[in-house]
Tab-separated table of C-alpha atoms in Angstrom:
chain	number	residue	atom	x	y	z
A	863	MET	CA	51.116	-64.942	1.081
A	864	ASN	CA	49.773	-63.402	4.317
A	865	GLY	CA	46.144	-62.844	4.887
A	866	LYS	CA	46.240	-59.282	4.070
A	867	ASN	CA	47.970	-60.060	0.699
A	868	ILE	CA	45.513	-62.752	-0.179
A	869	PHE	CA	42.316	-60.477	0.601
A	870	GLY	CA	43.935	-57.682	-1.318
A	871	ALA	CA	44.498	-60.235	-4.288
A	872	ILE	CA	40.924	-61.324	-3.932
A	873	ARG	CA	39.751	-57.581	-3.641
A	874	PHE	CA	41.723	-56.658	-6.910
A	875	PHE	CA	40.296	-59.758	-8.651
A	876	ILE	CA	36.767	-58.829	-7.957
A	877	ILE	CA	37.101	-55.413	-8.876
A	878	SER	CA	39.066	-56.522	-12.364
A	879	LEU	CA	35.865	-58.595	-13.010
A	880	ALA	CA	33.370	-55.784	-12.342
A	881	ALA	CA	35.044	-53.620	-14.699
A	882	THR	CA	35.337	-56.351	-17.271
A	883	ALA	CA	31.749	-56.861	-16.858
A	884	VAL	CA	30.870	-53.202	-17.395
A	885	VAL	CA	32.940	-52.855	-20.510
A	886	ALA	CA	31.276	-56.166	-21.864
A	887	CYS	CA	27.854	-54.727	-21.243
A	888	ARG	CA	28.763	-51.603	-22.840
A	889	HIS	CA	30.017	-53.348	-25.887
A	890	ALA	CA	26.840	-55.406	-25.866
A	891	GLN	CA	24.398	-52.252	-26.100
A	892	PRO	CA	24.231	-51.162	-29.768
A	893	VAL	CA	24.757	-47.352	-29.943
A	894	TYR	CA	22.037	-46.100	-32.517
A	895	VAL	CA	22.440	-42.556	-33.734
A	896	ASP	CA	19.546	-40.041	-35.159
A	897	VAL	CA	20.370	-37.737	-37.978
A	898	ASP	CA	17.528	-35.279	-38.913
A	899	GLY	CA	17.442	-32.129	-41.356
A	900	GLN	CA	16.242	-31.293	-44.942
A	901	MET	CA	17.162	-33.118	-48.196
A	902	LEU	CA	15.729	-32.614	-51.673
A	903	GLY	CA	13.375	-29.916	-50.196
A	904	THR	CA	11.830	-32.124	-47.656
A	905	PHE	CA	12.642	-33.857	-44.251
A	906	LEU	CA	15.325	-36.166	-43.702
A	907	HIS	CA	15.678	-38.635	-40.916
A	908	ILE	CA	18.378	-41.556	-40.526
A	909	THR	CA	18.368	-44.022	-37.639
A	910	ALA	CA	21.711	-45.946	-37.703
A	911	GLU	CA	23.807	-48.221	-35.490
A	912	THR	CA	27.263	-46.323	-35.716
A	913	ASP	CA	30.071	-44.854	-33.863
A	914	ARG	CA	30.217	-42.023	-36.205
A	915	PRO	CA	28.856	-38.484	-34.949
A	916	ALA	CA	25.415	-37.476	-36.297
A	917	SER	CA	27.240	-34.301	-37.821
A	918	GLU	CA	29.620	-36.562	-39.984
A	919	ILE	CA	26.473	-38.347	-41.315
A	920	TYR	CA	24.886	-35.206	-42.159
A	921	GLU	CA	27.674	-33.990	-44.016
A	922	HIS	CA	27.548	-36.953	-46.283
A	923	MET	CA	24.011	-36.548	-47.001
A	924	MET	CA	24.405	-32.934	-47.638
A	925	LEU	CA	26.990	-34.018	-50.406
A	926	ILE	CA	24.691	-36.580	-51.914
A	927	ASP	CA	21.880	-33.721	-51.988
A	928	SER	CA	23.789	-31.212	-53.799
A	929	LEU	CA	25.184	-33.873	-56.402
A	930	ALA	CA	21.392	-34.905	-56.899
A	931	LYS	CA	20.070	-31.359	-57.215
A	932	SER	CA	23.015	-30.276	-59.613
A	933	SER	CA	22.129	-33.496	-61.788
A	934	MET	CA	18.577	-33.975	-61.775
A	935	SER	CA	16.627	-31.191	-60.286
A	936	ILE	CA	14.056	-29.568	-62.552
A	937	PHE	CA	13.878	-26.588	-59.879
A	938	ASP	CA	17.374	-25.662	-60.389
A	939	GLU	CA	17.665	-23.877	-64.090
A	940	GLY	CA	21.424	-24.745	-64.197
A	941	SER	CA	21.219	-28.502	-63.412
A	942	LEU	CA	22.449	-30.987	-65.936
A	943	LEU	CA	18.864	-32.174	-66.638
A	944	ASN	CA	17.499	-28.619	-67.446
A	945	ARG	CA	20.328	-27.959	-69.675
A	946	ILE	CA	19.485	-31.287	-71.699
A	947	ASN	CA	15.962	-30.287	-71.490
A	948	ARG	CA	16.698	-26.666	-73.251
A	949	ASN	CA	19.154	-28.788	-75.657
A	950	GLN	CA	22.313	-26.920	-74.382
A	951	THR	CA	24.199	-30.530	-73.852
A	952	ASP	CA	23.397	-34.050	-74.715
A	953	SER	CA	25.959	-35.331	-72.260
A	954	LEU	CA	24.609	-37.553	-69.416
A	955	ASP	CA	26.212	-38.032	-66.102
A	956	GLU	CA	25.755	-41.423	-63.865
A	957	HIS	CA	22.828	-40.509	-62.245
A	958	ILE	CA	20.526	-39.556	-65.143
A	959	ALA	CA	22.014	-42.352	-67.324
A	960	PHE	CA	21.189	-44.929	-64.415
A	961	ASN	CA	17.624	-43.314	-64.091
A	962	LEU	CA	16.752	-43.111	-67.812
A	963	GLU	CA	17.671	-47.026	-67.987
A	964	LEU	CA	15.210	-47.593	-65.120
A	965	ALA	CA	12.486	-45.362	-66.524
A	966	GLY	CA	12.780	-47.353	-69.699
A	967	ARG	CA	12.115	-50.637	-68.095
A	968	ILE	CA	9.389	-49.601	-65.947
A	969	ASN	CA	7.882	-47.754	-69.169
A	970	ALA	CA	8.023	-50.938	-70.881
A	971	ILE	CA	6.327	-52.850	-68.173
A	972	SER	CA	3.546	-50.292	-67.730
A	973	ASP	CA	2.777	-50.072	-71.818
A	974	GLY	CA	3.310	-46.598	-71.369
A	975	ALA	CA	1.708	-45.715	-68.434
A	976	TYR	CA	4.986	-44.604	-66.767
A	977	ASP	CA	6.882	-42.204	-68.749
A	978	VAL	CA	9.607	-39.526	-67.602
A	979	THR	CA	8.892	-37.530	-70.724
A	980	VAL	CA	5.540	-35.866	-69.040
A	981	LYS	CA	7.404	-32.484	-68.147
A	982	PRO	CA	5.463	-30.492	-70.617
A	983	LEU	CA	2.157	-31.870	-69.379
A	984	VAL	CA	3.393	-31.384	-65.522
A	985	GLU	CA	4.089	-27.570	-66.497
A	986	ALA	CA	0.972	-27.071	-68.456
A	987	TYR	CA	-1.182	-28.246	-65.502
A	988	GLY	CA	0.943	-26.371	-62.844
A	989	PHE	CA	2.735	-28.797	-60.824
A	990	ALA	CA	6.389	-27.743	-61.648
A	991	ALA	CA	6.481	-24.529	-59.883
A	992	LYS	CA	5.251	-23.068	-63.195
A	993	ASP	CA	1.863	-21.031	-63.629
A	994	ARG	CA	-0.834	-23.482	-65.245
A	995	THR	CA	-2.228	-22.997	-68.578
A	996	ARG	CA	-5.745	-22.183	-68.223
A	997	GLN	CA	-6.970	-24.405	-70.896
A	998	PRO	CA	-3.685	-26.513	-71.939
A	999	ASN	CA	-3.632	-27.825	-75.944
A	1000	ILE	CA	-3.017	-31.312	-74.694
A	1001	ASP	CA	-2.843	-32.851	-78.266
A	1002	SER	CA	-0.154	-30.372	-79.370
A	1003	ILE	CA	1.898	-31.087	-76.203
A	1004	MET	CA	1.345	-34.952	-76.634
A	1005	GLU	CA	3.460	-34.428	-80.044
A	1006	PHE	CA	6.444	-34.477	-78.177
A	1007	VAL	CA	5.643	-36.706	-74.982
A	1008	GLY	CA	6.869	-40.384	-75.203
A	1009	PHE	CA	9.604	-42.308	-73.920
A	1010	ASP	CA	10.109	-43.735	-77.312
A	1011	LYS	CA	11.376	-40.258	-78.601
A	1012	LEU	CA	14.389	-40.902	-76.607
A	1013	ARG	CA	17.408	-43.177	-77.011
A	1014	VAL	CA	21.069	-43.041	-75.608
A	1015	GLU	CA	24.335	-43.893	-77.979
A	1016	GLY	CA	27.575	-43.344	-76.450
A	1017	GLY	CA	26.715	-41.930	-73.327
A	1018	ARG	CA	24.720	-39.082	-75.130
A	1019	LEU	CA	20.880	-38.487	-75.352
A	1020	VAL	CA	19.390	-38.312	-78.557
A	1021	LYS	CA	15.936	-37.002	-79.188
A	1022	SER	CA	13.707	-37.353	-82.100
A	1023	ASP	CA	12.038	-34.169	-81.358
A	1024	PRO	CA	14.303	-31.105	-79.565
A	1025	ARG	CA	11.089	-30.486	-77.757
A	1026	VAL	CA	10.992	-33.492	-75.652
A	1027	GLN	CA	11.720	-32.898	-71.945
A	1028	ILE	CA	12.508	-35.190	-68.825
A	1029	ASP	CA	10.987	-35.105	-65.186
A	1030	PHE	CA	12.552	-37.304	-62.765
A	1031	ASN	CA	10.287	-36.344	-59.798
A	1032	SER	CA	8.636	-39.952	-60.000
A	1033	ILE	CA	12.200	-41.635	-59.571
A	1034	ALA	CA	14.756	-39.311	-58.412
A	1035	LYS	CA	13.948	-39.230	-54.549
A	1036	GLY	CA	14.032	-42.914	-54.382
A	1037	TYR	CA	17.276	-42.955	-56.190
A	1038	VAL	CA	18.577	-40.549	-53.598
A	1039	VAL	CA	17.314	-42.837	-50.962
A	1040	ASP	CA	19.466	-45.625	-52.335
A	1041	LYS	CA	22.296	-43.402	-52.392
A	1042	ALA	CA	22.061	-42.383	-48.833
A	1043	ALA	CA	21.685	-45.830	-47.869
A	1044	GLU	CA	24.675	-46.926	-50.103
A	1045	ALA	CA	26.752	-44.107	-48.517
A	1046	LEU	CA	25.749	-45.676	-44.869
A	1047	GLU	CA	26.778	-49.110	-46.088
A	1048	ARG	CA	30.336	-47.952	-47.160
A	1049	MET	CA	30.777	-46.487	-43.696
A	1050	GLY	CA	30.439	-50.082	-42.419
A	1051	VAL	CA	26.602	-49.524	-41.063
A	1052	LYS	CA	24.360	-52.727	-41.023
A	1053	ASN	CA	21.500	-51.553	-39.084
A	1054	TYR	CA	19.765	-48.428	-40.159
A	1055	ILE	CA	16.578	-46.945	-41.933
A	1056	VAL	CA	16.607	-43.863	-44.334
A	1057	ASP	CA	13.697	-41.764	-44.857
A	1058	ILE	CA	13.465	-38.823	-47.155
A	1059	GLY	CA	10.036	-37.466	-47.542
A	1060	GLY	CA	8.215	-40.559	-46.656
A	1061	GLU	CA	10.445	-42.762	-49.145
A	1062	VAL	CA	12.155	-45.268	-46.923
A	1063	ARG	CA	15.212	-47.766	-47.415
A	1064	CYS	CA	16.231	-50.041	-44.305
A	1065	ARG	CA	18.493	-52.869	-43.527
A	1066	GLY	CA	18.797	-54.994	-40.383
A	1067	GLN	CA	17.236	-54.274	-37.228
A	1068	ARG	CA	16.083	-51.277	-34.794
A	1069	ALA	CA	17.550	-50.506	-31.589
A	1070	LYS	CA	14.995	-52.742	-29.625
A	1071	GLY	CA	15.321	-55.506	-32.156
A	1072	GLY	CA	13.107	-56.685	-34.617
A	1073	PRO	CA	12.197	-55.132	-38.117
A	1074	TRP	CA	11.963	-51.543	-38.811
A	1075	ARG	CA	8.203	-50.157	-38.837
A	1076	VAL	CA	6.940	-47.519	-41.245
A	1077	GLY	CA	3.418	-46.109	-41.527
A	1078	VAL	CA	1.239	-45.866	-44.665
A	1079	GLU	CA	-0.661	-42.892	-44.351
A	1080	THR	CA	-4.416	-42.153	-44.702
A	1081	PRO	CA	-5.194	-41.126	-48.253
A	1082	PHE	CA	-7.797	-38.202	-47.718
A	1083	ASP	CA	-7.827	-34.721	-49.258
A	1084	GLY	CA	-6.303	-32.118	-47.072
A	1085	ASN	CA	-4.076	-34.748	-45.395
A	1086	GLN	CA	-1.121	-32.348	-45.344
A	1087	VAL	CA	0.645	-33.414	-42.458
A	1088	PRO	CA	3.376	-36.521	-43.097
A	1089	GLY	CA	2.781	-39.057	-40.345
A	1090	ALA	CA	-0.376	-37.612	-38.613
A	1091	TYR	CA	-2.980	-39.989	-39.922
A	1092	VAL	CA	-1.641	-43.485	-40.320
A	1093	GLN	CA	-3.880	-46.334	-41.885
A	1094	GLN	CA	-1.421	-49.287	-41.457
A	1095	VAL	CA	1.858	-50.110	-40.235
A	1096	ILE	CA	4.610	-52.312	-42.312
A	1097	SER	CA	7.443	-54.195	-40.564
A	1098	LEU	CA	10.298	-54.194	-43.043
A	1099	THR	CA	14.090	-54.885	-43.160
A	1100	ASP	CA	16.294	-55.022	-46.226
A	1101	CYS	CA	14.126	-53.546	-48.840
A	1102	ALA	CA	12.739	-50.078	-49.532
A	1103	PHE	CA	9.401	-48.561	-49.369
A	1104	ALA	CA	7.492	-45.695	-51.042
A	1105	THR	CA	3.836	-44.517	-51.359
A	1106	SER	CA	2.150	-42.531	-54.516
A	1107	GLY	CA	-0.879	-40.594	-54.075
A	1108	ASN	CA	-3.096	-37.577	-55.226
A	1109	TYR	CA	-4.287	-36.421	-51.772
A	1110	ARG	CA	-1.625	-33.779	-51.321
A	1111	ARG	CA	-0.793	-32.481	-54.920
A	1112	TYR	CA	-4.114	-31.232	-56.742
A	1113	TYR	CA	-6.018	-28.432	-57.088
A	1114	ILE	CA	-9.522	-27.479	-58.184
A	1115	ASP	CA	-9.781	-26.112	-61.574
A	1116	GLU	CA	-12.482	-23.211	-62.738
A	1117	GLN	CA	-15.149	-25.977	-63.363
A	1118	GLY	CA	-14.645	-27.619	-59.993
A	1119	ARG	CA	-12.889	-30.667	-61.428
A	1120	LYS	CA	-10.107	-32.105	-59.305
A	1121	VAL	CA	-6.728	-32.294	-61.180
A	1122	ALA	CA	-4.118	-34.448	-59.704
A	1123	HIS	CA	-0.561	-34.117	-60.265
A	1124	THR	CA	-0.269	-37.955	-61.550
A	1125	ILE	CA	-0.525	-37.525	-65.347
A	1126	ASP	CA	-1.678	-40.279	-67.546
A	1127	PRO	CA	1.333	-39.981	-70.322
A	1128	ARG	CA	-0.812	-42.123	-72.786
A	1129	THR	CA	-3.625	-39.551	-72.673
A	1130	GLY	CA	-2.150	-36.323	-71.255
A	1131	ARG	CA	-4.788	-36.139	-68.703
A	1132	SER	CA	-5.057	-36.062	-64.995
A	1133	ALA	CA	-5.286	-39.679	-63.964
A	1134	ILE	CA	-8.408	-39.687	-61.423
A	1135	SER	CA	-9.404	-43.306	-60.844
A	1136	ASP	CA	-10.489	-45.417	-57.735
A	1137	MET	CA	-6.526	-45.498	-56.649
A	1138	LEU	CA	-6.257	-43.492	-53.743
A	1139	SER	CA	-2.818	-44.540	-53.009
A	1140	ALA	CA	-0.441	-47.258	-54.003
A	1141	THR	CA	2.480	-48.148	-51.600
A	1142	VAL	CA	5.329	-50.346	-52.990
A	1143	VAL	CA	7.901	-52.416	-51.122
A	1144	ALA	CA	10.607	-53.173	-53.533
A	1145	PRO	CA	14.568	-54.254	-53.428
A	1146	THR	CA	15.488	-50.318	-54.216
A	1147	CYS	CA	13.745	-47.102	-53.577
A	1148	ALA	CA	14.017	-46.089	-56.889
A	1149	GLU	CA	12.098	-49.108	-58.126
A	1150	ALA	CA	9.523	-48.347	-55.215
A	1151	ASP	CA	9.173	-44.969	-56.079
A	1152	ALA	CA	8.868	-45.276	-59.798
A	1153	PHE	CA	6.392	-48.234	-59.626
A	1154	GLY	CA	4.146	-46.345	-57.259
A	1155	THR	CA	3.721	-43.614	-59.647
A	1156	MET	CA	3.087	-46.254	-62.558
A	1157	PHE	CA	0.104	-48.219	-60.403
A	1158	MET	CA	-1.641	-44.687	-59.825
A	1159	ALA	CA	-1.649	-44.086	-63.525
A	1160	LEU	CA	-2.901	-47.797	-64.413
A	1161	GLY	CA	-5.989	-47.307	-62.108
A	1162	LYS	CA	-7.283	-50.106	-59.693
A	1163	GLU	CA	-7.973	-53.257	-62.055
A	1164	LYS	CA	-4.803	-52.881	-64.261
A	1165	ALA	CA	-2.752	-52.103	-61.429
A	1166	ILE	CA	-3.718	-55.258	-59.602
A	1167	GLU	CA	-2.995	-57.163	-62.654
A	1168	LYS	CA	0.512	-55.725	-62.834
A	1169	ALA	CA	1.085	-56.346	-59.235
A	1170	ARG	CA	0.433	-59.991	-59.800
A	1171	GLU	CA	2.972	-60.048	-62.470
A	1172	LEU	CA	5.839	-58.296	-60.511
A	1173	GLU	CA	5.423	-60.142	-57.193
A	1174	LYS	CA	7.965	-62.906	-58.607
A	1175	HIS	CA	10.280	-59.906	-58.950
A	1176	GLY	CA	10.331	-58.816	-55.441
A	1177	ILE	CA	7.767	-56.026	-55.908
A	1178	LEU	CA	5.075	-56.191	-53.367
A	1179	VAL	CA	2.183	-53.551	-52.956
A	1180	TYR	CA	-0.061	-52.218	-50.656
A	1181	PHE	CA	-3.030	-50.160	-52.549
A	1182	ILE	CA	-6.056	-48.396	-50.618
A	1183	THR	CA	-8.749	-47.807	-53.365
A	1184	SER	CA	-12.098	-46.170	-53.165
A	1185	ASP	CA	-15.347	-48.276	-53.756
A	1186	ASP	CA	-18.816	-47.451	-55.336
A	1187	LYS	CA	-19.720	-45.745	-52.072
A	1188	GLY	CA	-16.465	-43.769	-51.417
A	1189	GLU	CA	-15.534	-46.055	-48.763
A	1190	PHE	CA	-11.823	-47.420	-48.607
A	1191	GLU	CA	-10.982	-50.783	-50.033
A	1192	ILE	CA	-7.459	-52.366	-49.412
A	1193	TYR	CA	-5.838	-54.779	-51.847
A	1194	TYR	CA	-2.310	-56.213	-51.087
A	1195	SER	CA	0.338	-58.753	-52.039
A	1196	GLU	CA	-0.056	-62.039	-49.967
A	1197	ALA	CA	3.650	-62.104	-49.303
A	1198	LEU	CA	3.232	-58.804	-47.427
A	1199	ALA	CA	0.728	-60.224	-44.850
A	1200	PRO	CA	3.145	-61.227	-42.309
A	1201	THR	CA	4.373	-57.712	-42.075
A	1202	LEU	CA	1.129	-55.841	-41.516
A	1203	LYS	CA	-0.028	-54.837	-38.333
A	1204	HIS	CA	-3.495	-55.752	-39.469
A	1205	ASN	CA	-5.208	-57.111	-42.485
A	1206	GLU	CA	-9.135	-57.726	-41.314
A	1207	GLY	CA	-11.476	-57.389	-44.124
A	1208	PHE	CA	-8.869	-56.599	-46.698
A	1209	HIS	CA	-8.308	-58.393	-50.242
A	1210	THR	CA	-5.229	-60.155	-51.281
A	1211	ILE	CA	-4.254	-59.976	-54.867
């Protein structure tokens, strides 16, 4: 081989190495896609490592949104849940059947503090897109509130009182977050975060490496802008996250009293307590959603007691409460400590 051919071969070899290095570098850099839009009447945000276009993922999310609304929405008059509530059918689909079963388990754990049959109370207080009753007759409404008035037989819902109605607003959004996450996993996505209206499920790691980071909002009355005021940052992976609080959905009645959307189904009254917000980290978002509502209804002391019992089942909590002077007090599961950005002066439970 003459010198010209040798140098040509060397030049070709170097170019080939460079091209291979560029290709390898490209493959080494994961591609994360952002998907933003509306879902369940609130915001949707997804970040996922995938080669699928954002538009394709969004189409999958819109299908889930449509199916969820036609099944469980209390705002869509034609939804299956509303037809069940009006006693036009007793047939259950897979979504309602799943959430009834989970709601029943949490109702038992909570000794009745969590109950999806609160719809008549929610309507009476004006928290279901209905005009509120000036002086609701709570005693008469309580005659047909109670999970013990429901049972499922052969895929059909049996009510002991036809006036019993179901409201899944305390569990359905978390359930839809889970469905969105499952859809991503069916696409082969292993690193993602799904956020629908502040309820989150995540897996793997973010683009910069390490766990995903989510914020716990500061629970003060009038905090109407999601994400504007963050009290804590929690690092999470392979789990779900949801926060319940009364600092956005409430009104002041004619006597100047604060009426919050968390209703204690045992009394039929607005659950005003020293609990300002309850953040729950759980294996699924449906669980995190429902347990958050349960803790708010229980109040601080009983919520802490239940949280200790549930920690062995993978349910971790971050409670923001109010002390006698109106100052914030923080209580959290000890297993959550390594994930918190800061915990000075806080209490473990």
